[in-house]
Short mmCIF file of C-alpha atoms and ligand atoms in Angstrom, two decimals:
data_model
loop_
_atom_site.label_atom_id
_atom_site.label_comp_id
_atom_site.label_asym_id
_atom_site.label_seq_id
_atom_site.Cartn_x
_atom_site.Cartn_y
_atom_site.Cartn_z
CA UNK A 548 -21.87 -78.19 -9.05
CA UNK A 549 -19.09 -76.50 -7.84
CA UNK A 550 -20.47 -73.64 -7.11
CA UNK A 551 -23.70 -75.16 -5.45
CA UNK A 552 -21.16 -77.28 -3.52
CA UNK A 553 -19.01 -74.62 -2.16
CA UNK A 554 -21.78 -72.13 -0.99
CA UNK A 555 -24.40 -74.25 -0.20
CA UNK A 556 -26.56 -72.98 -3.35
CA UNK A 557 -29.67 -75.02 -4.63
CA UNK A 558 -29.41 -75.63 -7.91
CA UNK A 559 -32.95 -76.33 -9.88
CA UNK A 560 -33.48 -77.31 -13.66
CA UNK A 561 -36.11 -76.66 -16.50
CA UNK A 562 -36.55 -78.74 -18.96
CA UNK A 563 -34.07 -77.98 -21.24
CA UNK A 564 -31.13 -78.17 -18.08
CA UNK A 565 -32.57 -81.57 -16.76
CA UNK A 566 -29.53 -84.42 -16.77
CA UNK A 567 -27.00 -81.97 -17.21
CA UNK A 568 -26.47 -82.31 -13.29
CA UNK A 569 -26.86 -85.86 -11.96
CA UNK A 570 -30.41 -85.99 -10.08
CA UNK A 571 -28.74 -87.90 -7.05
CA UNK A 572 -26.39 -84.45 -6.81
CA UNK A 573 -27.33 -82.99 -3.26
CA UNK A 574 -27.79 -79.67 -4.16
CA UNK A 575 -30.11 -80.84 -7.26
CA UNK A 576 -34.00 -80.03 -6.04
CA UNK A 577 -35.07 -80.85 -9.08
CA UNK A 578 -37.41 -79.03 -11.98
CA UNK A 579 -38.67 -75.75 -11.20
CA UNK A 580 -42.19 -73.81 -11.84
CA UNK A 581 -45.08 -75.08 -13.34
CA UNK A 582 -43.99 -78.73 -13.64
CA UNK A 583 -41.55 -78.65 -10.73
CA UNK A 584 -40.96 -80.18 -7.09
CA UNK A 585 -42.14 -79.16 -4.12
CA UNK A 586 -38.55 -78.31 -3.16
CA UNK A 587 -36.94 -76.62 -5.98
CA UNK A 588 -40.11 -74.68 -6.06
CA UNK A 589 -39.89 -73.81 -2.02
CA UNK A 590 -36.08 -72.51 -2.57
CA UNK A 591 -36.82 -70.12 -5.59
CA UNK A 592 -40.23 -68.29 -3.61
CA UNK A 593 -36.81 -67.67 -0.88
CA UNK A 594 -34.09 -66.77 -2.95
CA UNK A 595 -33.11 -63.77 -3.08
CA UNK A 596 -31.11 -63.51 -5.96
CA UNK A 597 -31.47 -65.95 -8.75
CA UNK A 598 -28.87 -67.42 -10.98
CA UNK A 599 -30.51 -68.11 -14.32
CA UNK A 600 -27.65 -70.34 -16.48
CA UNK A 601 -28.83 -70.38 -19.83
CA UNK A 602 -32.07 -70.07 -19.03
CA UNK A 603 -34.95 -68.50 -21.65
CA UNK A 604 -37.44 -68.36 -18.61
CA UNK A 605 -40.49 -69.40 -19.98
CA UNK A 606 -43.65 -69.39 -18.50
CA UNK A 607 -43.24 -72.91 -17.00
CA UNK A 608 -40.45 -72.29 -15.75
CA UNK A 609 -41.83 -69.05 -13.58
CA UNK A 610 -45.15 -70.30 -12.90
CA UNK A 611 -46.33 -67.61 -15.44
CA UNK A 612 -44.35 -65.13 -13.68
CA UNK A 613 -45.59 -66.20 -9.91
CA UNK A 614 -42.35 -68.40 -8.69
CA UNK A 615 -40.01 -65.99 -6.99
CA UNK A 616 -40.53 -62.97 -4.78
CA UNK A 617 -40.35 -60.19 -7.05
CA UNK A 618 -40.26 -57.56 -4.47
CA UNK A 619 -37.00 -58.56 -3.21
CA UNK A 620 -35.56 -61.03 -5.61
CA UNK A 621 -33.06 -59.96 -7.90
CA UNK A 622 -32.19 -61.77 -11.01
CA UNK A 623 -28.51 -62.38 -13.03
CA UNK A 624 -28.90 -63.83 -16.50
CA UNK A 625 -25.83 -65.31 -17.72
CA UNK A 626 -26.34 -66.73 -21.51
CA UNK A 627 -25.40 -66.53 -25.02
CA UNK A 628 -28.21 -64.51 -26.19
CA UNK A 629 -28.28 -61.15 -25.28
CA UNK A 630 -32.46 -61.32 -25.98
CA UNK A 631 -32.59 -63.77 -23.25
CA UNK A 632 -30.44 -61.84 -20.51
CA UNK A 633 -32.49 -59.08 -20.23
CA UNK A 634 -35.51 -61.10 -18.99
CA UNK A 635 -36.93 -60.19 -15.60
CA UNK A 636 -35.29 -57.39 -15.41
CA UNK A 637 -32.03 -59.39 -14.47
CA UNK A 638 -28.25 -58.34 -14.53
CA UNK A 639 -27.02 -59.41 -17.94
CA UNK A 640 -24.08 -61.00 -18.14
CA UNK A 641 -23.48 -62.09 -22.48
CA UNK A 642 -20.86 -65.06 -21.72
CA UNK A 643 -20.32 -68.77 -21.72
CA UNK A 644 -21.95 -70.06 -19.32
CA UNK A 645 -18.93 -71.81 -17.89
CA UNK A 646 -16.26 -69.05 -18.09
CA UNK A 647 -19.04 -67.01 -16.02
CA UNK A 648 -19.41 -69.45 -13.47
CA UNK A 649 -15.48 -69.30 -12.55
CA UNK A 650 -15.39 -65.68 -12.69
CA UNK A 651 -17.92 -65.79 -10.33
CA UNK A 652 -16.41 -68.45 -7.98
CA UNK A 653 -13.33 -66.02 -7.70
CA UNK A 654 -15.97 -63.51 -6.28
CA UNK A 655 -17.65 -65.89 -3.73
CA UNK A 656 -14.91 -66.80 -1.50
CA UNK A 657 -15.70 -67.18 2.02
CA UNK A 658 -19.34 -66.70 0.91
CA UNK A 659 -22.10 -69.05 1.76
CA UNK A 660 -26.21 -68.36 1.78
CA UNK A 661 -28.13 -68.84 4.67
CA UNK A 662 -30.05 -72.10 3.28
CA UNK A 663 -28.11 -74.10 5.77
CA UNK A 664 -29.47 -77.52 6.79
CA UNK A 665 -33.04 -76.73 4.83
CA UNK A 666 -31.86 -78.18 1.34
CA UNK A 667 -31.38 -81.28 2.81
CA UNK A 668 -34.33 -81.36 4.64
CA UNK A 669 -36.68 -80.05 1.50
CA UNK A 670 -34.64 -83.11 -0.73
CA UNK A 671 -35.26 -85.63 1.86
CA UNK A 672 -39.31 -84.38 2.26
CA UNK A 673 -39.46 -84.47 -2.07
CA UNK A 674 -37.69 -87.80 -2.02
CA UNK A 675 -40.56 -89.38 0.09
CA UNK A 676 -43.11 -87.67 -1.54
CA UNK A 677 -41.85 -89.06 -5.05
CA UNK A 678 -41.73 -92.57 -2.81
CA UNK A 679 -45.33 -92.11 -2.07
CA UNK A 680 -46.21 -91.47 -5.52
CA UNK A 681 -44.37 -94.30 -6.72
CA UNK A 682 -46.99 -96.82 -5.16
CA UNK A 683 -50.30 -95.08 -5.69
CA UNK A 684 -52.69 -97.28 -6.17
CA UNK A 685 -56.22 -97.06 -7.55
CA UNK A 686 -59.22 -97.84 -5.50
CA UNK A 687 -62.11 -99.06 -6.37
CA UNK A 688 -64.43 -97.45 -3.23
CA UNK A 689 -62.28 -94.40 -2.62
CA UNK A 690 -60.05 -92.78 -4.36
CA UNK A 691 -56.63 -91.11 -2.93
CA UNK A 692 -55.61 -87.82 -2.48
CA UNK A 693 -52.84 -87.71 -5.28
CA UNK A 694 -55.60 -89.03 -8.05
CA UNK A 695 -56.84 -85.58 -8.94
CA UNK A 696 -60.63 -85.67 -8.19
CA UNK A 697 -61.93 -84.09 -11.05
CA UNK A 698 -63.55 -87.40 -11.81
CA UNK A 699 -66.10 -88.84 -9.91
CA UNK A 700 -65.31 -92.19 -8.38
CA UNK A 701 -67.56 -93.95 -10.72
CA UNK A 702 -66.37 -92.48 -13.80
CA UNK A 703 -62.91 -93.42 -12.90
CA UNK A 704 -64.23 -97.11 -12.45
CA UNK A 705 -65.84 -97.01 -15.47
CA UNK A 706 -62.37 -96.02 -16.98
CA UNK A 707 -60.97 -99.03 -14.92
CA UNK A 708 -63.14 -101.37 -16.56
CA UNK A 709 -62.79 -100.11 -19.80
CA UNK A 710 -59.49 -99.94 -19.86
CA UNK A 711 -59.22 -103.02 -17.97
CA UNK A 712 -56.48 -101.55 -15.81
CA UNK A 713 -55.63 -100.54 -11.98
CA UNK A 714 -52.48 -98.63 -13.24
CA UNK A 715 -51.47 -95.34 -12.24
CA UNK A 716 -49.18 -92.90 -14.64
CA UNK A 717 -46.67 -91.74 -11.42
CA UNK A 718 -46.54 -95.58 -10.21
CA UNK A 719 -45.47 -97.00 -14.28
CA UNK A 720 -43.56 -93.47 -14.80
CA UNK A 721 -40.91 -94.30 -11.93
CA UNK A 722 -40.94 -98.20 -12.51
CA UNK A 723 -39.27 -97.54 -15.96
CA UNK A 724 -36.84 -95.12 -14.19
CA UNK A 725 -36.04 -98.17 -12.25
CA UNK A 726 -35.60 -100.70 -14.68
CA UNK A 727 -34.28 -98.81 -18.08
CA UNK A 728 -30.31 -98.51 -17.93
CA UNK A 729 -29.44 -95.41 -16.47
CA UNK A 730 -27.25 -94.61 -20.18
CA UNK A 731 -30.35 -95.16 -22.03
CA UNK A 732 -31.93 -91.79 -23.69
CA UNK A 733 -35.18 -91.00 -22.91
CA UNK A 734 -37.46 -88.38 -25.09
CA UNK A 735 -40.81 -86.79 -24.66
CA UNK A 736 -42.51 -83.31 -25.60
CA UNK A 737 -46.30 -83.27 -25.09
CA UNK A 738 -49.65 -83.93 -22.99
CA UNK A 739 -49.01 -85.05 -19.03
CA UNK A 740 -45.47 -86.71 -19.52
CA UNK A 741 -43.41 -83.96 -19.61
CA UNK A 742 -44.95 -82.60 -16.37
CA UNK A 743 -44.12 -87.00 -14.72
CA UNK A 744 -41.14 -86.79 -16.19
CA UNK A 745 -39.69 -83.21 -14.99
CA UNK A 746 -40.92 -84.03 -11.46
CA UNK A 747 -40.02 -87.96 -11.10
CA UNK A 748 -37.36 -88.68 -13.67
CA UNK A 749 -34.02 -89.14 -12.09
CA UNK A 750 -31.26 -88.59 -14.63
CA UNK A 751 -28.39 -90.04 -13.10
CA UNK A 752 -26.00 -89.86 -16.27
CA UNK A 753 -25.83 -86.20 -17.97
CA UNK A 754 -27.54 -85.62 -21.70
CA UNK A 755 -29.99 -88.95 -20.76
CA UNK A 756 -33.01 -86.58 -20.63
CA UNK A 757 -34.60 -84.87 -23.96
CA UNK A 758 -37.63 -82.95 -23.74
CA UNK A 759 -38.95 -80.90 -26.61
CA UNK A 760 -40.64 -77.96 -24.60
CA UNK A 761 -40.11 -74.85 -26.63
CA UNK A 762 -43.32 -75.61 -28.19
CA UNK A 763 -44.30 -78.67 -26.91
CA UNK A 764 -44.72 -79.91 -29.67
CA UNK A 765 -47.06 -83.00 -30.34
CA UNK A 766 -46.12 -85.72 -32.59
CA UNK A 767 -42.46 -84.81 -31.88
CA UNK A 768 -41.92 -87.64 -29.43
CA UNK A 769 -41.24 -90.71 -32.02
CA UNK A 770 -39.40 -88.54 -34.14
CA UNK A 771 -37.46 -87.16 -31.69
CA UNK A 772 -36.46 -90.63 -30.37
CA UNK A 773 -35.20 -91.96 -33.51
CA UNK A 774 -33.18 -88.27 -34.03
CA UNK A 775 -31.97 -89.77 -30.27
CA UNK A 776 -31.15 -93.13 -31.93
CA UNK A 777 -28.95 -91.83 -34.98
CA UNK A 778 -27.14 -89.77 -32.52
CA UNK A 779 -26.66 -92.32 -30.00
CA UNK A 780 -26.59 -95.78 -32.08
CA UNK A 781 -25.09 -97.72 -29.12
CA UNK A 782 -27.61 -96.92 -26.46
CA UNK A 783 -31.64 -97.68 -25.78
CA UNK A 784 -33.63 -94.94 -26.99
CA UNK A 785 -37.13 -94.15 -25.53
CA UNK A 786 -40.25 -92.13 -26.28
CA UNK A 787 -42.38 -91.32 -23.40
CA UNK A 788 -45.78 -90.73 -25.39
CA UNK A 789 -49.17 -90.64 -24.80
CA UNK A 790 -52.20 -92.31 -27.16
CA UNK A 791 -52.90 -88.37 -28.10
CA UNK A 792 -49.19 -87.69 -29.41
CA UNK A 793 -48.96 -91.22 -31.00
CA UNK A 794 -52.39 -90.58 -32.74
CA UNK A 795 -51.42 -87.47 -34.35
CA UNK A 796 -47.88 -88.68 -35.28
CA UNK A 797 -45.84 -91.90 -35.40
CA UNK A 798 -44.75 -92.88 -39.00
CA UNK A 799 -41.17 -92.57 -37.51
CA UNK A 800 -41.48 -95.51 -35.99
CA UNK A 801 -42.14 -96.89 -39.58
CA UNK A 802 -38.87 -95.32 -40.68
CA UNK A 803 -36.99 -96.85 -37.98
CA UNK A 804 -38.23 -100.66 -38.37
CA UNK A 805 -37.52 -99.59 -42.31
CA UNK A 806 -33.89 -98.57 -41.74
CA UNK A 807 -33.68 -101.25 -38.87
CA UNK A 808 -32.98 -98.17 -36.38
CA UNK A 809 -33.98 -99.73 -33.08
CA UNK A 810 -36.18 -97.47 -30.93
CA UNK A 811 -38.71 -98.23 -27.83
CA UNK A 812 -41.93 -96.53 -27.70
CA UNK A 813 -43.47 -96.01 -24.17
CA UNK A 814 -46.97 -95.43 -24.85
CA UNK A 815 -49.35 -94.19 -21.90
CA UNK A 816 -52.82 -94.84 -23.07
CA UNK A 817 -55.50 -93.04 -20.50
CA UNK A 818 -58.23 -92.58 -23.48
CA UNK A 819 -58.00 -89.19 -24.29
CA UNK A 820 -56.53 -85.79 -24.18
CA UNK A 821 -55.80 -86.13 -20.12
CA UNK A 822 -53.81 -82.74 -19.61
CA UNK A 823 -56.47 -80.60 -21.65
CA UNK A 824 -59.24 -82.39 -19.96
CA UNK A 825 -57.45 -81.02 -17.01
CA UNK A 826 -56.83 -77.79 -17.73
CA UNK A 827 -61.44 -77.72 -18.70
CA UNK A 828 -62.15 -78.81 -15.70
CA UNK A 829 -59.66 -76.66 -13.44
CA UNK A 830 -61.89 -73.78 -15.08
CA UNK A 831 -64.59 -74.13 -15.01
CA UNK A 832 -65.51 -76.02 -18.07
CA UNK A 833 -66.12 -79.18 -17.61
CA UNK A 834 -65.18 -81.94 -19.58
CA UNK A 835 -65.48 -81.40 -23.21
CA UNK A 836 -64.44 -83.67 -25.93
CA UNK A 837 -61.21 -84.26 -24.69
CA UNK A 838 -62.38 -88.04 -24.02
CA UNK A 839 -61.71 -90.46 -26.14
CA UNK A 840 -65.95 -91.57 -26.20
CA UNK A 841 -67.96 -92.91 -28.80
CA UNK A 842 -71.19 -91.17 -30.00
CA UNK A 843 -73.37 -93.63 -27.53
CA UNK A 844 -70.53 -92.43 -24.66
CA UNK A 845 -68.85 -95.46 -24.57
CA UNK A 846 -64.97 -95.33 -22.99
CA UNK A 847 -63.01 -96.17 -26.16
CA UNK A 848 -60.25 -99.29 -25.73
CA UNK A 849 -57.79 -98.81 -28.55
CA UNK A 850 -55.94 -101.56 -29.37
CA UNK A 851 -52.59 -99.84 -29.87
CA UNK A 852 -50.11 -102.52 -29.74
CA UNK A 853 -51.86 -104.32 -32.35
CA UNK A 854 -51.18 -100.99 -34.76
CA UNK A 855 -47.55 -101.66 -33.75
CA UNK A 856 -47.23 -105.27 -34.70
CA UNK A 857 -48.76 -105.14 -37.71
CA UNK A 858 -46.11 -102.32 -38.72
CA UNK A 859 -43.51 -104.75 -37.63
CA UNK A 860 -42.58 -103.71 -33.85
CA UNK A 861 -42.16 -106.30 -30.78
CA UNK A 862 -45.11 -105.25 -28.92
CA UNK A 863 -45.87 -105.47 -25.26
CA UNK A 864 -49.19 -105.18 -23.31
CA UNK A 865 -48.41 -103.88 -19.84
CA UNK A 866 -51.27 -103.57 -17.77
CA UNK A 867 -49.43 -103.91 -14.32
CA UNK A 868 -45.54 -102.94 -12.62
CA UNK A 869 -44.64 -106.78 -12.78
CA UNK A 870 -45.90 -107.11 -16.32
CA UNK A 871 -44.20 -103.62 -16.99
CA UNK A 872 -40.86 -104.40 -15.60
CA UNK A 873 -41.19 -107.98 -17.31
CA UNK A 874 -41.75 -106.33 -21.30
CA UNK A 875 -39.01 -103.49 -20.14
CA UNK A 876 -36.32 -106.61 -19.76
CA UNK A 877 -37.42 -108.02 -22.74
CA UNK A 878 -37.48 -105.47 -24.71
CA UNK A 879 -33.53 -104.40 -24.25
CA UNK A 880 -33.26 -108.17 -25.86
CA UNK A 881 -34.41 -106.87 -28.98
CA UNK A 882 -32.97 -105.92 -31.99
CA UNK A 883 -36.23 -104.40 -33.43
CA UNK A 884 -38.04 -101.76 -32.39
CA UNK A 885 -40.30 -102.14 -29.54
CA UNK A 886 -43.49 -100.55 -28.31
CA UNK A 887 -45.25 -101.39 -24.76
CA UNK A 888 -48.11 -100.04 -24.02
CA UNK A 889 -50.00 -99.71 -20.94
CA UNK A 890 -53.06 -98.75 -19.70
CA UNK A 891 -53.38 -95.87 -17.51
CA UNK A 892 -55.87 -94.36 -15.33
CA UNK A 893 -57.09 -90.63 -15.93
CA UNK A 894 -56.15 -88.25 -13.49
CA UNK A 895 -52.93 -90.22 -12.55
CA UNK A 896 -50.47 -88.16 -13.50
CA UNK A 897 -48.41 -85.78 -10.86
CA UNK A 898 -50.04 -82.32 -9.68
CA UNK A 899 -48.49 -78.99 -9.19
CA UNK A 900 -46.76 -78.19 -5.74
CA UNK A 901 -47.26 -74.41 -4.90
CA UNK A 902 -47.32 -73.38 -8.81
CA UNK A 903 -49.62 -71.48 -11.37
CA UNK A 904 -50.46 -71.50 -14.56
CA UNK A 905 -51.75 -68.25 -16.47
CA UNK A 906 -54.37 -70.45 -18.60
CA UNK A 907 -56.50 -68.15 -20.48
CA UNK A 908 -60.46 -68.13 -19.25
CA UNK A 909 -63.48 -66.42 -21.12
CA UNK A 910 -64.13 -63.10 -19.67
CA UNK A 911 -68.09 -63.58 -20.50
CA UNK A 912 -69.86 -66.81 -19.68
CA UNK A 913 -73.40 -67.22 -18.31
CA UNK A 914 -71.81 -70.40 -16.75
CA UNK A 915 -71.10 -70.00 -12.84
CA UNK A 916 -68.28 -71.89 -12.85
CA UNK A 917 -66.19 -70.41 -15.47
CA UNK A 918 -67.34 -66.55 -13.69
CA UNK A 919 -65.61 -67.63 -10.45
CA UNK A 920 -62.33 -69.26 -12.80
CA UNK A 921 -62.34 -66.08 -14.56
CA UNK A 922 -62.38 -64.34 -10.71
CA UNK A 923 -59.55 -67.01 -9.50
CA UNK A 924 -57.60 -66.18 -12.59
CA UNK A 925 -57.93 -61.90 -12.38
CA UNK A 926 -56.91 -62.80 -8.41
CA UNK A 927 -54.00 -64.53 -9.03
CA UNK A 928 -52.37 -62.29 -11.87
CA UNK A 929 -52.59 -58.98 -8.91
CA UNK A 930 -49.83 -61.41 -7.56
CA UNK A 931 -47.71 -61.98 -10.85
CA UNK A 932 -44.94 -60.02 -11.60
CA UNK A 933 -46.20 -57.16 -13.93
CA UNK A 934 -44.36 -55.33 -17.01
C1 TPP B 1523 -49.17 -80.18 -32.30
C2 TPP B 1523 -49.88 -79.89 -31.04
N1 TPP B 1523 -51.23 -79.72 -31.05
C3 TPP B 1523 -51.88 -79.47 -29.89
C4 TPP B 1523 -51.20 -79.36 -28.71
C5 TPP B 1523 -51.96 -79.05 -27.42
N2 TPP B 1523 -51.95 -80.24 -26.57
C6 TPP B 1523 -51.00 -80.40 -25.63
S1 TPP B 1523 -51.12 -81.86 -24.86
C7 TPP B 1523 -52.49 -82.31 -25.76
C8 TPP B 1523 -53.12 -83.65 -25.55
C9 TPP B 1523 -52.14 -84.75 -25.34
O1 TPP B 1523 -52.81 -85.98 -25.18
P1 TPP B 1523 -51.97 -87.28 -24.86
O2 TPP B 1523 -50.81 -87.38 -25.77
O3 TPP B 1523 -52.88 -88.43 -24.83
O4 TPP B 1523 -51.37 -86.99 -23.40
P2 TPP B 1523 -52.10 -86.96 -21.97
O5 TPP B 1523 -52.35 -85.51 -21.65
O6 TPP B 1523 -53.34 -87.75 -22.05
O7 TPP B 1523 -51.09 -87.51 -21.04
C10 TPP B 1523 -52.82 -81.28 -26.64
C11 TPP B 1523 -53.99 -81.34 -27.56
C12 TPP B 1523 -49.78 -79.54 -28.76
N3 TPP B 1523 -49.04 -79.44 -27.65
N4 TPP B 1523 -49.16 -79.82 -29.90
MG1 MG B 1524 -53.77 -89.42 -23.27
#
C-alpha cells in the first residue's frame, strides 16, 4: 500500500490476494484477468512492468496469457517458490514478499509512473459500473444489456415463472455485501460466484475473502465455510454456493448443525449448471444438459430450503432484495446454522470486461457454429503470449 501510495502504482488482486488490501484502498482496481474489472484489467494491458507479489499466475489471472502487452511488458516475480518466479519470463526475485517490497522502496525514491490522474478516473468509471449492476433488473418485454443474451427473452420468462423470481445474481450478490458485517468471512470456489464475487465483493477488512480457485473445486464451498468457522469461532461465516455445488456436496453443513458449529449458507439457485451453460453457448454449442429440465423439458423448481430444514438449519426463502436483506438480519440472530436461498435468473451473473478465456473447442464439427468458435479461438491465441 505503501508502495502503490508513494508512486502512484495500481495495485490489482487474484483470487488468492483479494482482502489482503482493503477494497475502498485508492490504488485497489480490483481483480484482474479473466474474472476481473474493467479497471484493473485497463492498467495491466498499460503497464509496462508488472509486479507479481506472490502470484502463481494462472490462467485467470492472465486471461490465458492475453492480459498484458507482452511485447513491451516486463515482468518481476517476487515469491517463495522459486517454480513460480520464473513464470512469464519475469525477473525472479526468491524472497518474502515483504522484505522485497522495502528493498524495493529504497530503490524508488523520487520515482513515480506516469498513471497520473487515470487510476482515479478508471476507479470512479468501475465504481459506477458495479452501481449499475447493483440494480439490474429483469424485464419481462426486453431484456438489458448486462443479462447476457444467450437466452431468448422467452426462455428467460419461462425461467421467471418457474422459478417464480425477478432476481438478478449481481443485484442479490452486492445486497449481501451491504448488509453482512464487514468482519464476517465469506467463502466460495465454484460455478459463476467466484467470477460475482472477484468483480463486486468489497473486502473492506483483510483475510474476510476465501476463495478456493486452485482447482475450483466444487463441493468445497460448505466445507470450506465450516474450516472458516473453526478458525474464526467468533465471527459469521458464509458460503457463496450455487444449487450445482450444493448438489454435489453439502453434508458439512450436517456436521456443523451436529457439532453446533454455526455457519450460513448462501445458496444461488438459477436451475442448472449456469457458467458451463455459458461457456456451450459462447462456442458454439448450444445448450446441452447443463439445465436443470425434466425429460418432458420442464424448468425444474427445487425446493432447497426444505432439504435444509429438515436437516435442522433456519431456512430462508429470498426471492427479492427486501426479503433478502430481511432473512440476512435474521439470520446473524441465530445460533444455528442458517441457509437462505434465493432464486436467481440465468444469465445474471457479471460478464468479462476486455478478457479471454482459452476454452478448448473441437477442431472437427459439421456444426457451423462451433467451425467459426474454433476460427475465433485459433484468432485469438496468434495474440497470446507464446512459449
Ligand atoms: C468437482 C468439480 N466438478 C466439475 C467442475 C466443473 N464445473 C465448474 S462450475 C460447474 C457448474 C456449477 O454450477 P452451480 O454451482 O449451479 O453454479 P452456476 O454456474 O450455476 O452459478 C461445473 C460443472 C468443478 N469445478 N468441480
Ligand atoms: Mg447454478
Amino acid at each position: 500500500m505503501k508502495l502503490a501510495e508513494k508512486h502512484n502504482i495500481p495495485l490489482v488482486e487474484t483470487q488468492a490476494g483479494k482482502s489482503t488490501v482493503e477494497s475502498t484502498f485508492p490504488k485497489n482496481l480490483g481483480g484482474v484477468g479473466i474474472l476481473g474489472t474493467m479497471a484493473a484489467n485497463k492498467a495491466a494491458r498499460q503497464a509496462d512492468l508488472v509486479i507479481g507479489v506472490g502470484t502463481r499466475y494462472t490462467d485467470f489471472t492472465t486471461s490465458s496469457k492475453t492480459a498484458f502487452d507482452f511485447e513491451r511488458t516486463k515482468f518481476l516475480n517476487i515469491n517463495v517458490s522459486r517454480l513460480q518466479t520464473y513464470k512469464l519470463d519475469g525477473f525472479q526475485v526468491v524472497a518474502d514478499a515483504k522484505v522485497a517490497l522495502e528493498n524495493l522502496e529504497a530503490l524508488l525514491v523520487g520515482y513515480e509512473t506516469e498513471y497520473g490522474e487515470m487510476l482515479v478516473d478508471w476507479k470512479a468509471e468501475w465504481l459506477s459500473e458495479r452501481t449499475r449492476l447493483s440494480t439490474v433488473t429483469f424485464s419481462r418485454e426486453n431484456f438489458k444489456p448486462e443479462i447476457k443474451d444467450q437466452f431468448s427473452q422467452q426462455v428467460l420468462n419461462e425461467y421467471s415463472d418457474a422459478l417464480k423470481t425477478e432476481l438478478a445474481q449481481s443485484t442479490a450478490m452486492i445486497a449481501i455485501n451491504d448488509t453482512v458485517d464487514p468482519e464476517s468471512v465469506v467463502v466460495g470456489s465454484a460455478g459463476s460466484l467466484p467470477g460475482d464475487l472477484q468483480r463486486l465483493w468489497h473486502s473492506s477488512v483483510p483475510n474476510t475473502y476465501h476463495l478456493e480457485y486452485g482447482f475450483s473445486c466444487m463441493g468445497y464451498e460448505i466445507a470450506g465455510t465450516l474450516g472458516a468457522k473453526l478458525a474464526h469461532p467468533d465471527r459469521e461465516v458464509y458460503a457463496m454456493v450455487g444449487d450445482g455445488s450444493f448438489l454435489m456436496l453439502h453434508s458439512e453443513l450436517i456436521t456443523a448443525i451436529q457439532y453446533n458449529h454455526k455457519i450460513n449458507i448462501l445458496l444461488f439457485d438459477n436451475s442448472g449448471f449456469g457458467c458451463i451453460n455459458n461457456l456451450q453457448m459462447e462456442n458454439g454449442s448450444g445448450t446441452y444438459f447443463c439445465e436443470f429440465r425434466t425429460h418432458d423439458n420442464q424448468i425444474m423448481n427445487i425446493d432447497y430450503a426444505k432439504v435444509a430444514e429438515g436437516y435442522g438449519a433456519k431456512t430462508y426463502r429470498a426471492n427479492t432484495v427486501d426479503e433478502l436483506k430481511a432473512a440476512l438480519e435474521d439470520a446473524k440472530k441465530q445460533t444455528a446454522s442458517t441457509l437462505i436461498e434465493m432464486k436467481v435468473l440465468p444469465k445474471t451473473m457479471t460478464d468479462g470486461y476486455d478478457s479471454w478465456w482459452n476454452v478448448g473447442v473441437a477442431e472437427v464439427s459439421e456444426r457451423k457454429s462451433i467451425q467459426r468458435a474454433y476460427e475465433a479461438r485459433q484468432e485469438k491465441l496468434k495474440k497470446a503470449k507464446q512459449y
